[in-house]
Amino acid sequence: MKRWTRAWTGVALLLFWGAGLWHVGTPAFWYDELFNVNLILGHDLPGMMTVLRTQQPYPPLYFLCLKGWAALTGARPYAPGLEPGSGLEFLLRAPSVLAGVLLLAMLVPLGRRLRLPGATSLPWLLALHPLLLWYARDARMYAVWMTLTLAAIYALTANRRWLWWLAATAALLTHYFALFPLASAAAVAFFTGGLRPPSAAGGRSRRWAHLAVLGGPFVFLLGWMLFALPVTLGFQSFGTGGPPDLATFLGLAGPDLLTARVFLEPLGRALDPRWGYGLLAAAGLGLALRAWKVPARAGIVLGAAVLGAAATFVAWQLRPVQHVRYLVWMLPLLAVGIAALPAALVGRRRDAAGRALAGLALAAALASAGLARAFITAPRTVWYPDFRDTVRLLNERALPGDAGIATAAHGVEVFTAYRSPVTFIPGPAIGERLQPEAAARLIPQGAGRVWTLLYQDEAVDPGQVLIGTLEAAGGYRVEMAYSRELRLYAYVHPGTVPPLTPRQALTATFEGGIALRGWSLHREERLIAVYLFWELLEPQTRSLSGAVHLAPDASSAPTVQRDKPVLSEYWLLPELPVGEVLPDRYEMVIPADLPPGTYPLFALLYAPDSGQRLPLMTGADRLYLGDFSWP
């Protein structure tokens, strides 16, 4: 019987291992993976530690291990289009797959500690779970973090002091958010007697010794946080939005985590959200019933899940960085809760409960198989840009003497993994805003070609000043590539590049203290780009949208228009300075069937929530800019 149960568990592990490694090296790295590659291959050890201590919100353990693994396996970057792949993607993702296998294997002893009948079936619940496979096929720390956190919780239930110290310390030094489930589990263990040291002393001395045993791993985290004080106190995430409400949080913990909605929705394969909420409720009920049955052990798991989730929710109110990846540690705990339900329903008939769990787990694996296959075989461009293919095009079409600019600055990290003969310099970094004089200084002076790699550029160049500066100097695009939000352009320009200024100066003031100081137009076949040069005459208290209309005549509705927030959603009007002229790009594509003729262009401002236009001081609700001739 034991041989059969070991084989049953082994098949689940092999199934996950095979699915995890299936073409795992085929997709290109996406940006977060490229950040990791840049950190371990683009920096020596002191440089990497300096970045983690002063700039990035991650403890060091995963990166130290990945750097050692890369050195051991000979992982190296390569130049797409100029040389064959080096196996870099496979080598750096493989540790995450191994971590996923260990996580599944660890579910069995945890289930036994909780006295779950049929604990050997637990790995089948997650063997083909799309979300676990996603993070197990990613060159990031999340699969490792999940495994270490589960190992630490198991150590508390099994009263294994050294495993608790090792696993909890490693988890805390892998991701800061490990603090929430592990502190919660340790608090429950303190009150239920988990890991209580044997001691002849009683009373207060024994409680202090118990607290020291449970709190030891957190001392290492505290030491690192003090060492990395610039990050732990001052790091601000990019584009996170406001704090989540309870409904949003439950959506992350239910449909996003348990049914992988966040990854399956772009494929059109997401389950009805009610499945996610139902599974979340079932998991909570199962953990509660098991804690009633085995309070000292299952109470630790329940506390880690419930109190850890509550602590995460509170932390997100203070620093809103909500995403399902920060809840992945809950997935195996919730799976245990779901597995506990058959035992609660069947009662003392352990054989029947074990068979019920085996059937449930096998059904979960079969139901997940099609979903897992769909996302494993789908191109990564469903979710992320293809940086490797973009660099391949760059390498195949680059000419001697070409130069490059990456906007935002972190775009240069792409070239640590994917090499190119074109040297790219970093543009403005997150938190900075590119202004015309700085854009002109960025562009190499002298005739030649300039490549622009634009990724998350709306956060640092909201008015698209960089490409406007090239175009205003007479530059024109000769190469271009698009991959989702990633754009690559090559511009030829005549040499001298002055700062971007209006070609048509004007003075027009809108109600509320916003002036338009001029405009420019650049045309490339059917694409026209109109730059409006705004100036704030007084501080603004609300965000506004701008628009450019091309109409048949002054009284007609627009034939073509472009509406967008003034500058971008990352630089709203209340955050912008008074007195600075702000270039703002509005792109329009002329319909192929537009009749030849002369068309007036208009600019306007309006409130995005109501659509109410801001009047000019003349009383008009839109400003005539000039005429556009087509073709």
mmCIF file of C-alpha atoms in Angstrom, residues 434-441 443 445 461-474 496-504 517-522 529-534 567 580-586:
data_model
loop_
_atom_site.group_PDB
_atom_site.id
_atom_site.type_symbol
_atom_site.label_atom_id
_atom_site.label_comp_id
_atom_site.label_asym_id
_atom_site.label_seq_id
_atom_site.Cartn_x
_atom_site.Cartn_y
_atom_site.Cartn_z
ATOM 1 C CA LEU A 434 11.847 64.792 -19.693
ATOM 2 C CA GLN A 435 11.915 68.460 -20.694
ATOM 3 C CA PRO A 436 12.815 69.897 -24.124
ATOM 4 C CA GLU A 437 16.313 71.095 -23.213
ATOM 5 C CA ALA A 438 17.214 67.744 -21.628
ATOM 6 C CA ALA A 439 15.829 65.834 -24.631
ATOM 7 C CA ALA A 440 18.019 67.836 -27.017
ATOM 8 C CA ARG A 441 21.078 67.070 -24.887
ATOM 9 C CA ILE A 443 20.316 63.059 -28.692
ATOM 10 C CA GLN A 445 24.732 65.630 -32.331
ATOM 11 C CA ASP A 461 8.255 61.423 -21.173
ATOM 12 C CA PRO A 462 4.494 61.986 -20.983
ATOM 13 C CA GLY A 463 4.451 64.527 -23.807
ATOM 14 C CA GLN A 464 6.714 62.366 -26.047
ATOM 15 C CA VAL A 465 9.263 65.156 -26.175
ATOM 16 C CA LEU A 466 12.118 62.886 -27.298
ATOM 17 C CA ILE A 467 10.654 61.788 -30.621
ATOM 18 C CA GLY A 468 9.105 65.230 -31.121
ATOM 19 C CA THR A 469 12.566 66.769 -30.814
ATOM 20 C CA LEU A 470 13.937 64.397 -33.462
ATOM 21 C CA GLU A 471 11.025 65.092 -35.808
ATOM 22 C CA ALA A 472 11.188 68.867 -35.351
ATOM 23 C CA ALA A 473 14.879 68.774 -36.308
ATOM 24 C CA GLY A 474 13.972 67.119 -39.611
ATOM 25 C CA THR A 496 21.893 69.700 -35.185
ATOM 26 C CA VAL A 497 19.044 69.063 -32.758
ATOM 27 C CA PRO A 498 17.633 72.114 -30.946
ATOM 28 C CA PRO A 499 15.078 71.884 -28.117
ATOM 29 C CA LEU A 500 11.463 71.339 -29.124
ATOM 30 C CA THR A 501 9.529 74.611 -29.547
ATOM 31 C CA PRO A 502 6.232 75.535 -31.263
ATOM 32 C CA ARG A 503 6.332 76.131 -35.010
ATOM 33 C CA GLN A 504 3.176 78.212 -34.747
ATOM 34 C CA ARG A 517 1.403 78.872 -26.257
ATOM 35 C CA GLY A 518 1.647 77.282 -29.677
ATOM 36 C CA TRP A 519 1.467 74.133 -31.736
ATOM 37 C CA SER A 520 3.437 72.048 -34.227
ATOM 38 C CA LEU A 521 2.508 69.352 -36.723
ATOM 39 C CA HIS A 522 4.571 66.437 -37.995
ATOM 40 C CA ALA A 529 1.291 64.188 -34.776
ATOM 41 C CA VAL A 530 0.122 67.505 -33.362
ATOM 42 C CA TYR A 531 2.047 68.990 -30.456
ATOM 43 C CA LEU A 532 0.182 71.378 -28.182
ATOM 44 C CA PHE A 533 2.331 73.519 -25.895
ATOM 45 C CA TRP A 534 0.434 74.093 -22.641
ATOM 46 C CA LEU A 567 0.433 64.853 -20.654
ATOM 47 C CA GLU A 580 6.649 75.787 -17.513
ATOM 48 C CA VAL A 581 5.738 75.208 -21.170
ATOM 49 C CA LEU A 582 4.623 71.574 -21.517
ATOM 50 C CA PRO A 583 4.749 69.927 -24.982
ATOM 51 C CA ASP A 584 1.995 67.330 -25.415
ATOM 52 C CA ARG A 585 1.714 64.955 -28.412
ATOM 53 C CA TYR A 586 -1.621 63.994 -30.024
#
